[in-house]
Short mmCIF file of C-alpha atoms in Angstrom, two decimals:
data_model
loop_
_atom_site.label_atom_id
_atom_site.label_comp_id
_atom_site.label_asym_id
_atom_site.label_seq_id
_atom_site.Cartn_x
_atom_site.Cartn_y
_atom_site.Cartn_z
CA MET X 1 -16.33 29.66 204.87
CA SER X 2 -18.96 28.31 207.26
CA PHE X 3 -19.65 24.62 207.35
CA GLU X 4 -21.65 22.09 209.31
CA VAL X 5 -20.56 18.65 210.50
CA HIS X 6 -23.01 15.75 210.67
CA LYS X 7 -21.91 12.69 212.61
CA SER X 8 -23.36 9.19 212.93
CA VAL X 9 -22.23 6.01 214.66
CA PHE X 10 -21.79 2.66 212.94
CA TYR X 11 -20.79 -0.78 214.16
CA ALA X 12 -18.51 -3.03 212.12
CA LYS X 13 -18.98 -6.79 211.81
CA ASP X 14 -16.45 -7.37 214.58
CA SER X 15 -18.59 -5.17 216.88
CA THR X 16 -16.03 -2.37 216.95
CA ARG X 17 -17.53 1.10 217.13
CA GLY X 18 -16.78 3.82 214.61
CA GLU X 19 -18.07 7.11 213.30
CA CYS X 20 -18.74 8.57 209.89
CA PHE X 21 -18.89 12.28 209.18
CA VAL X 22 -20.42 14.42 206.49
CA ILE X 23 -18.90 17.89 206.34
CA ASP X 24 -21.50 20.10 204.68
CA GLN X 25 -19.64 23.13 203.36
CA ARG X 26 -22.92 25.03 202.89
CA LYS X 27 -21.83 25.65 199.33
CA LEU X 28 -24.48 25.18 196.67
CA HIS X 29 -23.53 22.64 194.05
CA LEU X 30 -23.34 24.13 190.55
CA ASP X 31 -24.92 22.43 187.57
CA LEU X 32 -23.10 21.71 184.31
CA ASP X 33 -23.80 25.28 183.16
CA GLY X 34 -22.46 26.85 186.33
CA ASN X 35 -25.86 27.66 187.84
CA PRO X 36 -26.57 26.89 191.53
CA THR X 37 -28.73 23.87 192.39
CA LYS X 38 -30.60 23.06 195.62
CA LEU X 39 -27.94 20.55 196.69
CA HIS X 40 -24.96 21.31 198.94
CA GLU X 41 -21.46 20.08 198.27
CA ALA X 42 -20.03 18.03 201.10
CA THR X 43 -17.35 15.51 202.07
CA TYR X 44 -18.19 12.04 203.38
CA ILE X 45 -15.56 10.70 205.80
CA MET X 46 -15.53 7.15 207.08
CA GLY X 47 -12.29 6.06 208.70
CA PRO X 48 -9.46 6.68 206.24
CA SER X 49 -11.88 7.07 203.28
CA THR X 50 -12.92 10.48 202.00
CA ILE X 51 -15.57 10.82 199.29
CA LYS X 52 -17.16 13.88 197.76
CA CYS X 53 -20.94 13.82 198.09
CA LEU X 54 -24.04 15.97 197.89
CA VAL X 55 -26.47 16.87 200.67
CA LYS X 56 -30.17 17.59 200.34
CA ASN X 57 -31.67 19.62 203.17
CA GLY X 58 -35.22 19.34 204.39
CA THR X 59 -37.31 22.40 205.08
CA ALA X 60 -39.98 23.27 207.60
CA GLU X 61 -42.58 23.09 204.83
CA LYS X 62 -41.26 19.80 203.42
CA PRO X 63 -39.07 17.94 205.92
CA LEU X 64 -37.17 14.80 204.98
CA MET X 65 -38.38 11.76 206.88
CA LEU X 66 -36.39 8.94 208.46
CA LYS X 67 -38.94 6.38 207.18
CA ASP X 68 -38.13 7.38 203.59
CA TYR X 69 -34.43 6.90 204.24
CA ALA X 70 -35.11 3.47 205.73
CA ILE X 71 -36.92 2.47 202.52
CA LEU X 72 -34.33 3.85 200.09
CA LYS X 73 -30.99 3.28 201.84
CA ASN X 74 -30.28 -0.15 200.34
CA ILE X 75 -31.27 0.60 196.75
CA ARG X 76 -28.28 0.47 194.40
CA HIS X 77 -28.81 1.02 190.69
CA PRO X 78 -26.72 2.84 188.07
CA ASN X 79 -29.64 5.18 187.30
CA ILE X 80 -30.66 5.94 190.89
CA VAL X 81 -28.86 8.35 193.22
CA SER X 82 -27.75 6.21 196.17
CA ILE X 83 -28.82 7.60 199.55
CA GLN X 84 -25.94 7.12 201.98
CA ASN X 85 -27.07 8.58 205.29
CA PHE X 86 -29.72 10.50 207.21
CA TYR X 87 -29.18 12.96 210.05
CA ASP X 88 -31.35 14.34 212.82
CA GLU X 89 -31.19 17.71 211.11
CA ALA X 90 -33.27 16.06 208.37
CA ASP X 91 -30.57 16.01 205.73
CA LEU X 92 -29.89 13.24 203.22
CA SER X 93 -26.41 12.67 201.83
CA SER X 94 -25.58 10.94 198.56
CA HIS X 95 -22.41 10.15 196.67
CA GLY X 96 -21.40 11.80 193.43
CA LEU X 97 -21.34 15.14 191.69
CA MET X 98 -23.97 15.87 189.02
CA GLY X 99 -26.28 18.50 187.56
CA PRO X 100 -30.05 18.85 187.04
CA PHE X 101 -31.27 17.24 183.83
CA PHE X 102 -33.51 20.15 182.78
CA ALA X 103 -30.58 22.57 183.07
CA TRP X 104 -28.38 20.24 181.00
CA ILE X 105 -31.03 20.06 178.25
CA LYS X 106 -31.22 23.84 178.01
CA SER X 107 -27.44 24.20 177.91
CA LYS X 108 -25.56 24.37 174.61
CA LYS X 109 -23.81 21.09 175.38
CA GLY X 110 -27.12 19.41 176.15
CA GLN X 111 -28.79 20.76 173.00
CA GLN X 112 -25.94 19.38 170.91
CA GLY X 113 -26.12 16.04 172.71
CA ILE X 114 -29.79 15.20 172.41
CA ILE X 115 -30.89 16.24 168.91
CA GLU X 116 -30.16 14.53 165.61
CA SER X 117 -31.61 16.49 162.70
CA SER X 118 -32.22 15.71 159.05
CA HIS X 119 -33.86 17.73 156.29
CA ILE X 120 -37.18 15.97 156.99
CA SER X 121 -37.40 15.68 160.78
CA SER X 122 -35.51 15.64 164.07
CA ARG X 123 -35.19 12.84 166.53
CA PRO X 124 -33.77 12.38 170.02
CA SER X 125 -30.17 11.22 169.89
CA THR X 126 -28.98 7.86 171.19
CA THR X 127 -27.81 9.71 174.34
CA PHE X 128 -31.26 11.19 174.97
CA ARG X 129 -32.87 7.81 174.26
CA GLN X 130 -30.59 6.13 176.80
CA ILE X 131 -31.47 8.82 179.36
CA ILE X 132 -35.19 8.06 178.98
CA ILE X 133 -34.48 4.33 179.20
CA GLY X 134 -32.31 4.98 182.27
CA ILE X 135 -35.16 6.78 184.05
CA SER X 136 -37.46 3.90 183.11
CA LYS X 137 -34.98 1.35 184.44
CA ALA X 138 -34.70 3.30 187.69
CA LEU X 139 -38.47 3.27 188.20
CA ASP X 140 -38.68 -0.39 187.18
CA CYS X 141 -36.03 -1.26 189.79
CA LEU X 142 -37.93 0.58 192.53
CA LEU X 143 -41.23 -1.08 191.61
CA GLN X 144 -39.59 -4.50 191.62
CA HIS X 145 -38.66 -3.77 195.24
CA ASN X 146 -42.25 -2.63 195.92
CA ILE X 147 -40.99 0.92 196.44
CA TYR X 148 -43.35 3.60 195.15
CA PRO X 149 -41.94 7.16 194.88
CA SER X 150 -44.48 9.86 195.72
CA GLU X 151 -43.88 11.34 192.27
CA ILE X 152 -41.26 11.65 189.53
CA ARG X 153 -40.58 15.18 188.31
CA ILE X 154 -38.03 16.52 185.88
CA GLU X 155 -36.52 18.37 188.87
CA ASP X 156 -35.68 14.97 190.40
CA VAL X 157 -33.67 13.85 187.37
CA TYR X 158 -29.93 14.54 187.28
CA VAL X 159 -27.14 13.78 184.85
CA ARG X 160 -23.52 12.97 185.40
CA VAL X 161 -21.06 13.56 182.57
CA LYS X 162 -17.77 11.75 183.04
CA GLY X 163 -15.25 10.85 180.37
CA GLY X 164 -17.68 11.97 177.67
CA ILE X 165 -20.32 9.53 178.93
CA THR X 166 -23.66 10.92 180.12
CA THR X 167 -25.46 8.94 182.82
CA VAL X 168 -28.92 9.79 184.14
CA LYS X 169 -29.62 9.60 187.88
CA LEU X 170 -33.03 9.68 189.55
CA LEU X 171 -33.09 11.29 192.99
CA VAL X 172 -35.86 9.81 195.16
CA TYR X 173 -36.23 10.98 198.75
CA GLU X 174 -39.91 10.37 199.43
CA ALA X 175 -41.39 6.92 198.88
CA GLN X 176 -43.73 4.27 200.22
CA LEU X 177 -42.99 0.58 200.69
CA ALA X 178 -46.06 -1.24 199.41
CA THR X 179 -47.12 -4.36 201.31
CA SER X 180 -50.30 -6.43 201.43
CA ARG X 181 -51.04 -4.75 204.75
CA ASN X 182 -50.92 -1.12 203.67
CA THR X 183 -52.21 -1.23 200.08
CA THR X 184 -54.42 -3.29 197.77
CA ALA X 185 -53.48 -4.71 194.37
CA SER X 186 -55.75 -2.20 192.63
CA ASN X 187 -54.12 0.70 194.49
CA GLN X 188 -50.67 -0.55 193.55
CA ASN X 189 -51.71 -0.78 189.92
CA ALA X 190 -53.09 2.77 190.03
CA GLN X 191 -49.82 3.99 191.56
CA ARG X 192 -47.80 2.23 188.83
CA ILE X 193 -49.89 3.83 186.09
CA LYS X 194 -49.48 7.24 187.71
CA LEU X 195 -45.68 6.87 188.05
CA TRP X 196 -45.25 5.74 184.43
CA LYS X 197 -47.36 8.73 183.44
CA ASP X 198 -44.88 10.86 185.40
CA VAL X 199 -41.98 9.38 183.40
CA LYS X 200 -43.84 10.13 180.17
CA GLY X 201 -44.33 13.66 181.43
CA VAL X 202 -40.58 14.01 182.01
CA ALA X 203 -39.88 12.76 178.47
CA ASP X 204 -42.47 15.12 176.95
CA LYS X 205 -41.04 18.07 178.88
CA CYS X 206 -37.55 17.22 177.63
CA VAL X 207 -38.77 17.08 174.04
CA GLU X 208 -40.43 20.46 174.54
CA LEU X 209 -37.32 22.03 176.09
CA ALA X 210 -35.17 20.65 173.28
CA GLY X 211 -37.48 22.17 170.67
CA LEU X 212 -38.35 18.79 169.12
CA LYS X 213 -42.10 18.72 169.65
CA LYS X 214 -43.29 19.99 166.25
CA GLN X 215 -40.81 18.11 164.10
CA ILE X 216 -40.13 14.87 165.95
CA HIS X 217 -39.86 11.75 163.80
CA PRO X 218 -43.06 9.63 164.01
CA ASP X 219 -41.18 6.49 165.08
CA CYS X 220 -39.54 8.41 167.93
CA ASP X 221 -42.92 9.78 168.95
CA ARG X 222 -44.17 6.19 169.16
CA PHE X 223 -41.14 5.26 171.28
CA LEU X 224 -41.99 8.00 173.79
CA LYS X 225 -45.64 6.96 173.88
CA TYR X 226 -44.59 3.36 174.53
CA ILE X 227 -43.03 4.28 177.89
CA GLY X 228 -44.74 2.19 180.55
CA ALA X 229 -46.78 0.21 178.00
CA GLY X 230 -44.43 -2.78 177.96
CA ASN X 231 -41.53 -3.89 180.08
CA VAL X 232 -38.32 -1.86 180.08
CA LYS X 233 -36.45 -4.45 178.03
CA TRP X 234 -39.02 -4.07 175.27
CA LEU X 235 -38.70 -0.29 175.48
CA GLU X 236 -34.93 -0.56 175.17
CA ASP X 237 -35.27 -2.65 172.01
CA TYR X 238 -38.02 -0.50 170.46
CA PRO X 239 -37.71 -0.43 166.64
CA ASP X 240 -37.27 3.33 166.24
CA GLU X 241 -33.52 2.72 165.88
CA TRP X 242 -33.53 -0.62 164.08
CA ASN X 243 -31.29 -0.95 161.05
CA ASP X 244 -32.32 -2.96 158.00
CA ASP X 245 -30.56 -6.12 159.16
CA LYS X 246 -32.53 -6.13 162.40
CA LYS X 247 -35.78 -5.51 160.55
CA ALA X 248 -35.04 -8.49 158.33
CA CYS X 249 -34.18 -10.62 161.38
CA TYR X 250 -37.46 -9.59 163.00
CA LEU X 251 -39.44 -10.67 159.93
CA LYS X 252 -37.72 -14.04 159.94
CA ALA X 253 -38.28 -14.48 163.66
CA LEU X 254 -42.02 -13.77 163.31
CA VAL X 255 -42.44 -16.36 160.57
CA ALA X 256 -40.25 -18.89 162.40
CA SER X 257 -42.42 -18.69 165.52
CA ASP X 258 -45.87 -20.03 166.35
CA SER X 259 -48.08 -18.92 163.46
CA LYS X 260 -51.26 -19.25 165.54
CA TYR X 261 -49.89 -16.84 168.14
CA VAL X 262 -48.74 -14.30 165.54
CA ARG X 263 -52.06 -14.51 163.67
CA SER X 264 -54.00 -13.80 166.87
CA LYS X 265 -51.91 -10.69 167.56
CA LEU X 266 -52.26 -9.44 163.97
CA GLN X 267 -56.00 -9.82 164.23
CA LEU X 268 -56.10 -7.76 167.43
CA ILE X 269 -54.47 -4.75 165.74
CA GLY X 270 -56.40 -5.11 162.49
CA PHE X 271 -53.26 -5.73 160.42
CA THR X 272 -54.03 -6.33 156.73
CA TRP X 273 -52.35 -6.71 153.37
CA PRO X 274 -51.52 -3.34 151.77
CA ASP X 275 -53.33 -2.12 148.71
CA TYR X 276 -52.22 -3.97 145.62
CA SER X 277 -49.65 -2.43 143.31
CA ASP X 278 -48.19 -3.77 140.08
CA PHE X 279 -44.85 -4.23 141.83
CA LEU X 280 -46.34 -6.32 144.67
CA ASN X 281 -48.58 -8.27 142.28
CA ASN X 282 -45.61 -9.19 140.09
CA LEU X 283 -43.67 -10.43 143.12
CA ILE X 284 -46.59 -12.62 144.23
CA THR X 285 -47.05 -14.00 140.70
CA ASP X 286 -43.37 -14.90 140.53
CA GLN X 287 -43.55 -16.74 143.86
CA VAL X 288 -46.58 -18.72 142.68
CA THR X 289 -45.39 -19.60 139.17
CA ARG X 290 -41.67 -20.06 139.76
CA LEU X 291 -41.64 -21.54 143.29
CA ASP X 292 -45.21 -22.83 143.65
CA ILE X 293 -45.67 -20.88 146.91
CA LYS X 294 -49.23 -19.73 147.47
CA TYR X 295 -50.48 -16.88 149.64
CA ASN X 296 -53.91 -16.06 151.03
CA ILE X 297 -54.49 -12.32 150.66
CA LEU X 298 -57.15 -12.51 153.38
CA ASP X 299 -54.58 -13.78 155.88
CA PRO X 300 -52.27 -10.99 157.19
CA TYR X 301 -49.79 -13.61 158.42
CA ASP X 302 -49.27 -14.67 154.79
CA TYR X 303 -48.22 -11.10 153.97
CA LEU X 304 -45.45 -11.37 156.56
CA ARG X 305 -44.55 -14.78 155.12
CA LEU X 306 -44.30 -13.23 151.64
CA CYS X 307 -42.13 -10.37 152.91
CA ARG X 308 -39.88 -12.75 154.79
CA ASN X 309 -39.42 -14.98 151.71
CA LEU X 310 -38.65 -12.00 149.49
CA VAL X 311 -36.12 -10.53 151.92
CA LYS X 312 -34.51 -13.90 152.55
CA HIS X 313 -34.18 -14.78 148.85
CA TRP X 314 -33.95 -11.28 147.41
CA LEU X 315 -30.92 -11.91 145.22
CA SER X 316 -32.48 -15.03 143.72
CA LEU X 317 -35.37 -12.97 142.29
CA PRO X 318 -35.24 -12.05 138.60
CA SER X 319 -33.42 -8.77 138.13
CA ASN X 320 -36.40 -7.05 136.52
CA LEU X 321 -38.56 -7.80 139.58
CA ARG X 322 -35.92 -6.36 141.85
CA GLU X 323 -35.78 -3.31 139.59
CA LYS X 324 -32.04 -3.96 139.47
CA ASN X 325 -31.64 -3.37 143.23
CA ASP X 326 -29.26 -5.87 144.83
CA ASP X 327 -30.06 -4.85 148.41
CA TYR X 328 -33.25 -6.06 150.11
CA ALA X 329 -33.38 -2.64 151.82
CA PHE X 330 -35.16 -1.54 148.64
CA PHE X 331 -38.05 -3.87 149.47
CA LEU X 332 -38.09 -2.83 153.15
CA ARG X 333 -38.63 0.77 152.02
CA LYS X 334 -41.58 -0.45 149.95
CA MET X 335 -43.02 -2.20 153.02
CA GLU X 336 -42.70 0.99 155.06
CA LYS X 337 -44.39 3.00 152.33
CA TRP X 338 -47.28 0.54 151.96
CA THR X 339 -47.80 0.23 155.73
CA PRO X 340 -46.56 3.32 157.62
CA ARG X 341 -45.12 2.55 161.09
CA ILE X 342 -45.20 -1.17 160.29
CA TRP X 343 -42.34 -2.06 162.65
CA CYS X 344 -43.82 -0.10 165.55
CA ASN X 345 -47.24 -1.68 164.96
CA LEU X 346 -45.88 -5.22 164.84
CA TYR X 347 -43.50 -4.77 167.76
CA GLU X 348 -46.11 -3.25 170.08
CA ALA X 349 -48.50 -6.09 169.28
CA ILE X 350 -46.08 -9.03 169.28
CA GLY X 351 -42.66 -7.99 170.55
CA TRP X 352 -40.09 -10.67 169.94
CA PRO X 353 -42.04 -13.94 169.69
CA PRO X 354 -42.28 -15.46 173.18
CA ASN X 355 -41.96 -19.10 172.19
CA LEU X 356 -38.78 -18.72 170.18
CA VAL X 357 -36.33 -15.99 171.19
CA LEU X 358 -33.43 -15.61 168.78
CA TYR X 359 -30.21 -13.77 169.33
CA ILE X 360 -27.46 -13.26 166.78
CA SER X 361 -23.84 -12.62 167.54
CA GLU X 362 -20.49 -12.87 165.84
CA LEU X 363 -18.16 -15.59 167.12
CA GLN X 364 -14.88 -16.31 165.39
CA GLN X 365 -16.28 -14.67 162.21
CA GLN X 366 -19.17 -17.16 162.15
CA GLN X 367 -22.75 -16.36 162.96
CA VAL X 368 -24.03 -18.22 166.02
CA LEU X 369 -27.66 -18.88 166.79
CA ILE X 370 -28.85 -19.23 170.40
CA VAL X 371 -32.28 -20.74 170.78
CA SER X 372 -33.97 -20.23 174.14
CA VAL X 373 -37.28 -21.87 174.99
CA PRO X 374 -39.12 -20.10 177.86
CA ASN X 375 -40.26 -22.30 180.73
CA GLU X 376 -37.67 -24.89 179.73
CA ARG X 377 -34.23 -24.96 181.28
CA ASN X 378 -32.36 -25.54 178.05
CA ILE X 379 -30.22 -23.47 175.76
CA LYS X 380 -28.39 -24.87 172.76
CA VAL X 381 -25.77 -23.09 170.68
CA PHE X 382 -24.94 -24.13 167.15
CA GLY X 383 -23.34 -22.53 164.14
CA VAL X 384 -25.43 -21.71 161.09
CA ALA X 385 -24.45 -20.71 157.60
CA ALA X 386 -26.98 -17.89 157.51
CA ALA X 387 -28.80 -16.70 160.59
CA PHE X 388 -32.49 -17.60 160.70
CA ASP X 389 -32.39 -19.78 157.56
CA SER X 390 -35.12 -22.36 158.03
CA VAL X 391 -35.13 -21.71 161.77
CA ARG X 392 -38.28 -23.74 162.37
CA ASP X 393 -36.83 -26.83 160.65
CA ARG X 394 -33.52 -26.47 162.42
CA PHE X 395 -35.26 -26.03 165.76
CA ARG X 396 -37.30 -29.20 165.25
CA SER X 397 -34.29 -31.23 164.12
CA ARG X 398 -32.38 -30.10 167.22
CA PHE X 399 -35.18 -30.91 169.64
CA SER X 400 -33.68 -34.21 170.81
CA GLU X 401 -30.32 -32.49 171.35
CA LEU X 402 -32.04 -29.75 173.33
CA GLN X 403 -33.70 -32.35 175.52
CA GLN X 404 -30.36 -34.05 176.13
CA PHE X 405 -28.76 -30.67 176.90
CA LYS X 406 -31.56 -29.99 179.38
CA LYS X 407 -30.73 -33.16 181.30
CA THR X 408 -27.11 -32.13 181.66
CA GLN X 409 -28.10 -28.70 183.00
CA CYS X 410 -30.55 -29.74 185.75
#
């Protein structure tokens, strides 16, 4: 078998001179279905260490440039193929063995791994969702380093399957380092928009290849359309996969936060009370007569307040009002029927409230509430009997403790 040896010189910290080799076996790397890719299998040798790697060769029509290597060589991210070396023959070497994403999607294994079907609709699986988030994280990492790939195509996306875990890898070999000298703020913004559009294009192509386009669940469709609209953390926490407990927590967090802020966001999206029904009217009447809690039907925030109170105190409602349902999930289904895509609408407009970010975890079989106030260097942890119960009151009563905690952390 013919092979080619690439050699480069490196200097260690103690100024000793060494060499590293990449032995390109001129053997095309096969994807997960056994089909040849455009990458060569090779061996990376540095002193006593030997690592399998892949080599991408430049062509006369599209040569690989040293300047691109200089930009990309120090980028390390779990969703980005790390570029290890560049040679005069215009080859790039990278660690790891993987296969093209589009080939994986079309394979039987890929089809089984990315679709979850029901009688009503299909939706991308958690694996597919994490792949899209991984690509988004990769681009976000590059942009944070002011690195702008020339484009992002589905052909540049690879997957590695190891131990049953599928990890997405973005291969970037042509990029520009944006500085105040070589680009303007408006040009950078235009490039960002274009690159996020590329990522959306990759996601849409995947949906098409997987045969999901005509029957995709509406919430999942909203998730895909949200790519690039908010930050990656918001995308990762998008409500298309929320369970009922998280939906209830979100309601409580909205009402526990700054009502003026939430009202302004609701107004921007034209959020309103749903059309009256006997069921909803009876619930409101009970709140007014039994608990003396009043609601303004012209104020959309009061609708969220009503929903939060009903979910929070569901079991304390008269049985006939609950229609003998002991689980507040029954009421959440009503909310989703009255206002389709309610969680997507609220989340895209508000996200998690910025002035009061709440996280819930289990600690020694007790729920723990962590309250974090942005722009303030303080975090206080305290146990609560039921997460989010009277959060606003608890937050206010703990304010002096938070201030004291802040002093100890500075």
